[in-house]
């Protein structure tokens, strides 16, 4: 059983949502993600869903996916949707509102967010729309974040106090992947960050704190450099065993990817 679940790179918080624990602590340093977590905590599911639908009607945003190969011969219609999106984006950038921020993301490229140096949302128009599946995600998010046992914390993993942990707690780490620059990580996750995180994991391991670290296979070589004097096979096998702490649903969802990442490192340690 898990007493406190600590997700130090919150992202979508999907792992915490699907893990049984007494308390949840969702961390991230991105202020926009923190804003979205608070949206689910401070609004009801109906408030959010109704707002999204009202903006769709008001700005004539698409109710279907708008991939050009799916709407052959309807290019003018797509251009009109694009103009509607840009008009709504301009409105949001002038009248900042978290509900509008969240709504914009359903129609932005890859349904992601990005802000320029002036704090303006600048993701281009995408080809998605608001669906019943999205509605269910909202219901799930509100159900989770509205609980009193869920805390939202804006902070960096480097400031985390390991002394607060007990052997009944679980730390989940899914950082930005080394040498990648997705829209939420345009500053990049550098070798310095990677090495500091691995040292953090070493400390967790030394104190017998249960944790799981998810990382891209490209990070494997960095692990070898940072831990050349450790028993890599035992260390990584211990990590793999710790995945058993997650609910079966989460393991099923993530297991194939996690194994690929970790086996790459274990293989190098042979």
Short mmCIF file of C-alpha atoms in Angstrom, two decimals:
data_model
loop_
_atom_site.label_atom_id
_atom_site.label_comp_id
_atom_site.label_asym_id
_atom_site.label_seq_id
_atom_site.Cartn_x
_atom_site.Cartn_y
_atom_site.Cartn_z
CA UNK A 1 0.00 0.00 0.00
CA UNK A 2 1.14 3.55 -0.77
CA UNK A 3 0.70 6.23 1.85
CA UNK A 4 1.88 9.34 -0.07
CA UNK A 5 2.27 9.41 -3.84
CA UNK A 6 4.71 12.07 -5.07
CA UNK A 7 4.63 12.84 -8.79
CA UNK A 8 7.52 15.29 -9.17
CA UNK A 9 7.02 15.98 -12.90
CA UNK A 10 3.25 16.28 -12.93
CA UNK A 11 2.52 16.49 -16.64
CA UNK A 12 -0.97 15.07 -17.13
CA UNK A 13 -0.89 13.49 -13.63
CA UNK A 14 -2.36 10.38 -15.24
CA UNK A 15 -0.25 7.99 -13.17
CA UNK A 16 -1.36 9.53 -9.88
CA UNK A 17 -4.97 9.43 -11.07
CA UNK A 18 -4.67 5.69 -11.62
CA UNK A 19 -2.70 4.79 -8.50
CA UNK A 20 -4.24 3.98 -5.12
CA UNK A 21 -2.69 6.08 -2.35
CA UNK A 22 -3.82 7.88 0.78
CA UNK A 23 -2.44 11.24 -0.32
CA UNK A 24 -1.18 12.71 -3.59
CA UNK A 25 1.36 15.48 -4.16
CA UNK A 26 1.51 16.75 -7.75
CA UNK A 27 4.58 18.83 -8.52
CA UNK A 28 5.61 20.79 -11.60
CA UNK A 29 7.62 23.92 -12.31
CA UNK A 30 5.54 24.96 -15.32
CA UNK A 31 3.12 27.70 -14.19
CA UNK A 32 0.67 26.90 -16.98
CA UNK A 33 0.36 23.27 -15.88
CA UNK A 34 -0.18 24.41 -12.31
CA UNK A 35 -2.91 26.71 -13.64
CA UNK A 36 -4.62 23.76 -15.33
CA UNK A 37 -4.41 21.57 -12.22
CA UNK A 38 -6.11 24.33 -10.25
CA UNK A 39 -8.77 24.60 -12.95
CA UNK A 40 -9.87 21.04 -12.18
CA UNK A 41 -9.69 21.68 -8.46
CA UNK A 42 -11.67 24.93 -8.48
CA UNK A 43 -14.34 24.22 -11.11
CA UNK A 44 -16.93 21.50 -11.49
CA UNK A 45 -16.91 19.23 -14.52
CA UNK A 46 -20.13 20.79 -15.81
CA UNK A 47 -18.70 24.30 -15.55
CA UNK A 48 -15.69 23.34 -17.65
CA UNK A 49 -17.61 21.30 -20.25
CA UNK A 50 -20.31 23.96 -20.63
CA UNK A 51 -17.70 26.68 -21.07
CA UNK A 52 -15.89 24.74 -23.80
CA UNK A 53 -19.14 24.08 -25.67
CA UNK A 54 -20.24 27.70 -25.36
CA UNK A 55 -16.95 28.90 -26.88
CA UNK A 56 -17.33 26.39 -29.72
CA UNK A 57 -20.71 27.87 -30.58
CA UNK A 58 -19.63 31.48 -30.06
CA UNK A 59 -16.50 31.28 -32.21
CA UNK A 60 -17.74 28.61 -34.62
CA UNK A 61 -14.89 26.26 -33.77
CA UNK A 62 -14.85 22.84 -35.46
CA UNK A 63 -16.95 19.99 -34.14
CA UNK A 64 -15.09 17.46 -36.27
CA UNK A 65 -11.44 16.69 -36.91
CA UNK A 66 -10.09 18.87 -39.71
CA UNK A 67 -7.27 16.89 -41.28
CA UNK A 68 -7.08 17.89 -44.92
CA UNK A 69 -7.01 14.26 -46.10
CA UNK A 70 -10.28 13.72 -44.22
CA UNK A 71 -11.98 16.80 -45.69
CA UNK A 72 -10.94 16.65 -49.32
CA UNK A 73 -12.66 19.37 -51.29
CA UNK A 74 -13.53 21.31 -48.12
CA UNK A 75 -10.37 23.39 -47.88
CA UNK A 76 -12.34 26.63 -47.57
CA UNK A 77 -14.15 25.21 -44.56
CA UNK A 78 -10.84 24.39 -42.91
CA UNK A 79 -9.59 27.93 -43.54
CA UNK A 80 -12.70 29.31 -41.86
CA UNK A 81 -12.07 27.11 -38.83
CA UNK A 82 -8.50 28.37 -38.76
CA UNK A 83 -9.71 31.99 -38.78
CA UNK A 84 -12.15 31.19 -35.97
CA UNK A 85 -9.34 29.68 -33.93
CA UNK A 86 -7.06 32.67 -34.49
CA UNK A 87 -9.86 35.03 -33.45
CA UNK A 88 -10.43 33.06 -30.26
CA UNK A 89 -6.69 32.89 -29.59
CA UNK A 90 -6.45 36.66 -29.93
CA UNK A 91 -9.35 37.08 -27.52
CA UNK A 92 -7.67 34.83 -24.95
CA UNK A 93 -4.36 36.67 -25.21
CA UNK A 94 -6.20 39.93 -24.50
CA UNK A 95 -8.52 38.63 -21.76
CA UNK A 96 -6.54 35.90 -19.98
CA UNK A 97 -8.87 33.29 -18.54
CA UNK A 98 -7.95 29.75 -17.52
CA UNK A 99 -11.17 28.26 -18.92
CA UNK A 100 -10.39 29.83 -22.31
CA UNK A 101 -6.77 28.66 -22.09
CA UNK A 102 -7.96 25.10 -21.60
CA UNK A 103 -10.52 25.43 -24.40
CA UNK A 104 -7.90 26.70 -26.84
CA UNK A 105 -5.82 23.59 -26.35
CA UNK A 106 -8.46 21.32 -27.85
CA UNK A 107 -8.02 23.11 -31.18
CA UNK A 108 -4.30 23.91 -31.11
CA UNK A 109 -1.63 21.90 -32.89
CA UNK A 110 -1.27 18.49 -31.17
CA UNK A 111 -3.58 19.87 -28.47
CA UNK A 112 -0.60 21.39 -26.70
CA UNK A 113 0.23 24.82 -25.33
CA UNK A 114 3.13 27.18 -25.93
CA UNK A 115 3.71 30.79 -24.93
CA UNK A 116 6.11 33.31 -26.43
CA UNK A 117 8.42 35.59 -24.46
CA UNK A 118 5.61 38.13 -24.15
CA UNK A 119 3.35 35.60 -22.48
CA UNK A 120 1.13 35.17 -25.54
CA UNK A 121 -0.33 31.76 -26.40
CA UNK A 122 1.11 31.08 -29.87
CA UNK A 123 0.35 27.50 -30.84
CA UNK A 124 -1.00 27.33 -34.40
CA UNK A 125 -4.32 25.80 -35.38
CA UNK A 126 -4.41 22.00 -35.21
CA UNK A 127 -6.81 19.43 -36.62
CA UNK A 128 -8.54 18.16 -33.50
CA UNK A 129 -11.83 18.98 -31.82
CA UNK A 130 -13.65 18.58 -28.51
CA UNK A 131 -15.02 15.05 -28.16
CA UNK A 132 -16.95 12.89 -25.71
CA UNK A 133 -13.62 11.32 -24.77
CA UNK A 134 -12.36 14.77 -23.79
CA UNK A 135 -15.46 15.24 -21.67
CA UNK A 136 -14.63 12.04 -19.81
CA UNK A 137 -11.06 13.24 -19.24
CA UNK A 138 -12.50 16.39 -17.68
CA UNK A 139 -14.78 14.37 -15.41
CA UNK A 140 -11.82 12.21 -14.36
CA UNK A 141 -9.66 15.27 -13.73
CA UNK A 142 -12.26 17.02 -11.59
CA UNK A 143 -12.98 13.85 -9.63
CA UNK A 144 -9.27 13.50 -8.82
CA UNK A 145 -8.16 17.07 -8.18
CA UNK A 146 -11.26 17.99 -6.17
CA UNK A 147 -10.25 15.55 -3.45
CA UNK A 148 -8.87 17.09 -0.28
CA UNK A 149 -6.05 14.55 -0.27
CA UNK A 150 -4.58 16.00 -3.49
CA UNK A 151 -2.09 18.84 -3.19
CA UNK A 152 -0.69 20.92 -6.07
CA UNK A 153 2.83 22.24 -5.64
CA UNK A 154 4.88 24.46 -7.97
CA UNK A 155 8.48 23.49 -7.34
CA UNK A 156 11.55 21.80 -8.80
CA UNK A 157 12.56 18.25 -7.87
CA UNK A 158 15.92 19.63 -6.72
CA UNK A 159 14.13 21.42 -3.86
CA UNK A 160 12.32 18.29 -2.72
CA UNK A 161 13.07 17.26 0.85
CA UNK A 162 13.75 13.51 0.83
CA UNK A 163 13.79 13.54 4.63
CA UNK A 164 9.99 13.85 4.52
CA UNK A 165 9.62 10.40 2.91
CA UNK A 166 8.92 7.10 4.60
CA UNK A 167 9.19 3.54 3.34
CA UNK A 168 5.42 3.63 2.71
CA UNK A 169 5.69 6.47 0.18
CA UNK A 170 6.21 6.27 -3.56
CA UNK A 171 8.00 8.75 -5.86
CA UNK A 172 7.16 8.77 -9.56
CA UNK A 173 9.55 10.57 -11.92
CA UNK A 174 8.74 11.17 -15.59
CA UNK A 175 11.03 14.09 -16.56
CA UNK A 176 11.45 15.73 -19.96
CA UNK A 177 13.55 13.45 -22.13
CA UNK A 178 17.22 14.23 -22.57
CA UNK A 179 18.11 16.26 -25.68
CA UNK A 180 14.47 16.75 -26.69
CA UNK A 181 12.60 20.02 -27.04
CA UNK A 182 8.81 19.48 -26.98
CA UNK A 183 6.61 22.55 -26.74
CA UNK A 184 6.43 22.32 -22.95
CA UNK A 185 10.22 22.05 -22.66
CA UNK A 186 11.67 24.45 -25.18
CA UNK A 187 14.49 25.35 -22.83
CA UNK A 188 15.62 21.73 -23.13
CA UNK A 189 16.43 19.08 -20.57
CA UNK A 190 20.23 19.07 -20.50
CA UNK A 191 22.93 16.69 -19.28
CA UNK A 192 23.26 18.74 -16.10
CA UNK A 193 19.56 18.16 -15.36
CA UNK A 194 19.87 14.47 -16.20
CA UNK A 195 22.84 13.98 -13.89
CA UNK A 196 21.19 15.83 -11.01
CA UNK A 197 18.05 13.72 -11.37
CA UNK A 198 20.06 10.49 -11.39
CA UNK A 199 21.87 11.60 -8.22
CA UNK A 200 18.47 12.28 -6.72
CA UNK A 201 17.42 8.72 -7.65
CA UNK A 202 20.62 7.37 -6.09
CA UNK A 203 19.66 9.04 -2.84
CA UNK A 204 16.17 7.57 -2.99
CA UNK A 205 17.69 4.17 -3.67
CA UNK A 206 20.19 4.50 -0.80
CA UNK A 207 17.32 5.24 1.59
CA UNK A 208 15.19 2.37 0.28
CA UNK A 209 12.49 4.74 -0.92
CA UNK A 210 10.20 3.18 -3.51
CA UNK A 211 10.29 5.00 -6.84
CA UNK A 212 10.01 4.64 -10.59
CA UNK A 213 11.98 6.65 -13.14
CA UNK A 214 10.78 6.89 -16.73
CA UNK A 215 13.26 8.02 -19.32
CA UNK A 216 13.91 7.89 -23.03
CA UNK A 217 16.36 5.21 -24.18
CA UNK A 218 18.72 7.95 -25.37
CA UNK A 219 19.37 8.61 -21.68
CA UNK A 220 20.84 5.15 -21.17
CA UNK A 221 24.37 6.15 -22.13
CA UNK A 222 24.21 9.08 -19.70
CA UNK A 223 23.23 6.64 -16.95
CA UNK A 224 26.28 4.55 -17.70
CA UNK A 225 28.58 7.57 -17.48
CA UNK A 226 27.07 8.77 -14.19
CA UNK A 227 26.97 5.36 -12.53
CA UNK A 228 30.06 3.61 -13.82
CA UNK A 229 31.11 2.65 -10.26
CA UNK A 230 27.77 1.18 -9.20
CA UNK A 231 26.20 -2.22 -9.52
CA UNK A 232 24.06 -1.26 -12.49
CA UNK A 233 22.30 -4.58 -12.94
CA UNK A 234 21.12 -4.78 -9.31
CA UNK A 235 20.15 -1.12 -9.30
CA UNK A 236 18.03 -1.32 -12.41
CA UNK A 237 16.42 -4.62 -11.50
CA UNK A 238 15.42 -3.01 -8.21
CA UNK A 239 13.80 -0.21 -10.17
CA UNK A 240 11.87 -2.65 -12.30
CA UNK A 241 10.56 -4.43 -9.24
CA UNK A 242 9.32 -1.13 -7.87
CA UNK A 243 6.97 -0.82 -10.81
CA UNK A 244 4.90 -3.55 -9.14
CA UNK A 245 3.70 -0.89 -6.70
CA UNK A 246 1.59 0.67 -9.42
CA UNK A 247 -1.93 -0.55 -10.01
CA UNK A 248 -2.35 -3.21 -12.69
CA UNK A 249 -4.13 -0.65 -14.86
CA UNK A 250 -1.13 1.67 -14.77
CA UNK A 251 1.35 -1.12 -15.32
CA UNK A 252 -0.66 -2.27 -18.33
CA UNK A 253 -0.71 1.28 -19.67
CA UNK A 254 2.98 2.01 -19.20
CA UNK A 255 4.69 -1.36 -18.85
CA UNK A 256 5.76 -1.88 -22.46
CA UNK A 257 7.34 1.54 -22.68
CA UNK A 258 8.99 1.37 -19.27
CA UNK A 259 10.49 -2.03 -19.99
CA UNK A 260 11.92 -0.78 -23.27
CA UNK A 261 13.56 2.12 -21.49
CA UNK A 262 14.96 0.12 -18.59
CA UNK A 263 15.98 -2.99 -20.50
CA UNK A 264 18.16 -0.79 -22.71
CA UNK A 265 20.15 0.17 -19.63
CA UNK A 266 20.23 -3.30 -18.09
CA UNK A 267 21.44 -4.67 -21.41
CA UNK A 268 24.34 -2.24 -21.46
CA UNK A 269 25.28 -3.29 -17.93
CA UNK A 270 25.64 -6.98 -18.87
#
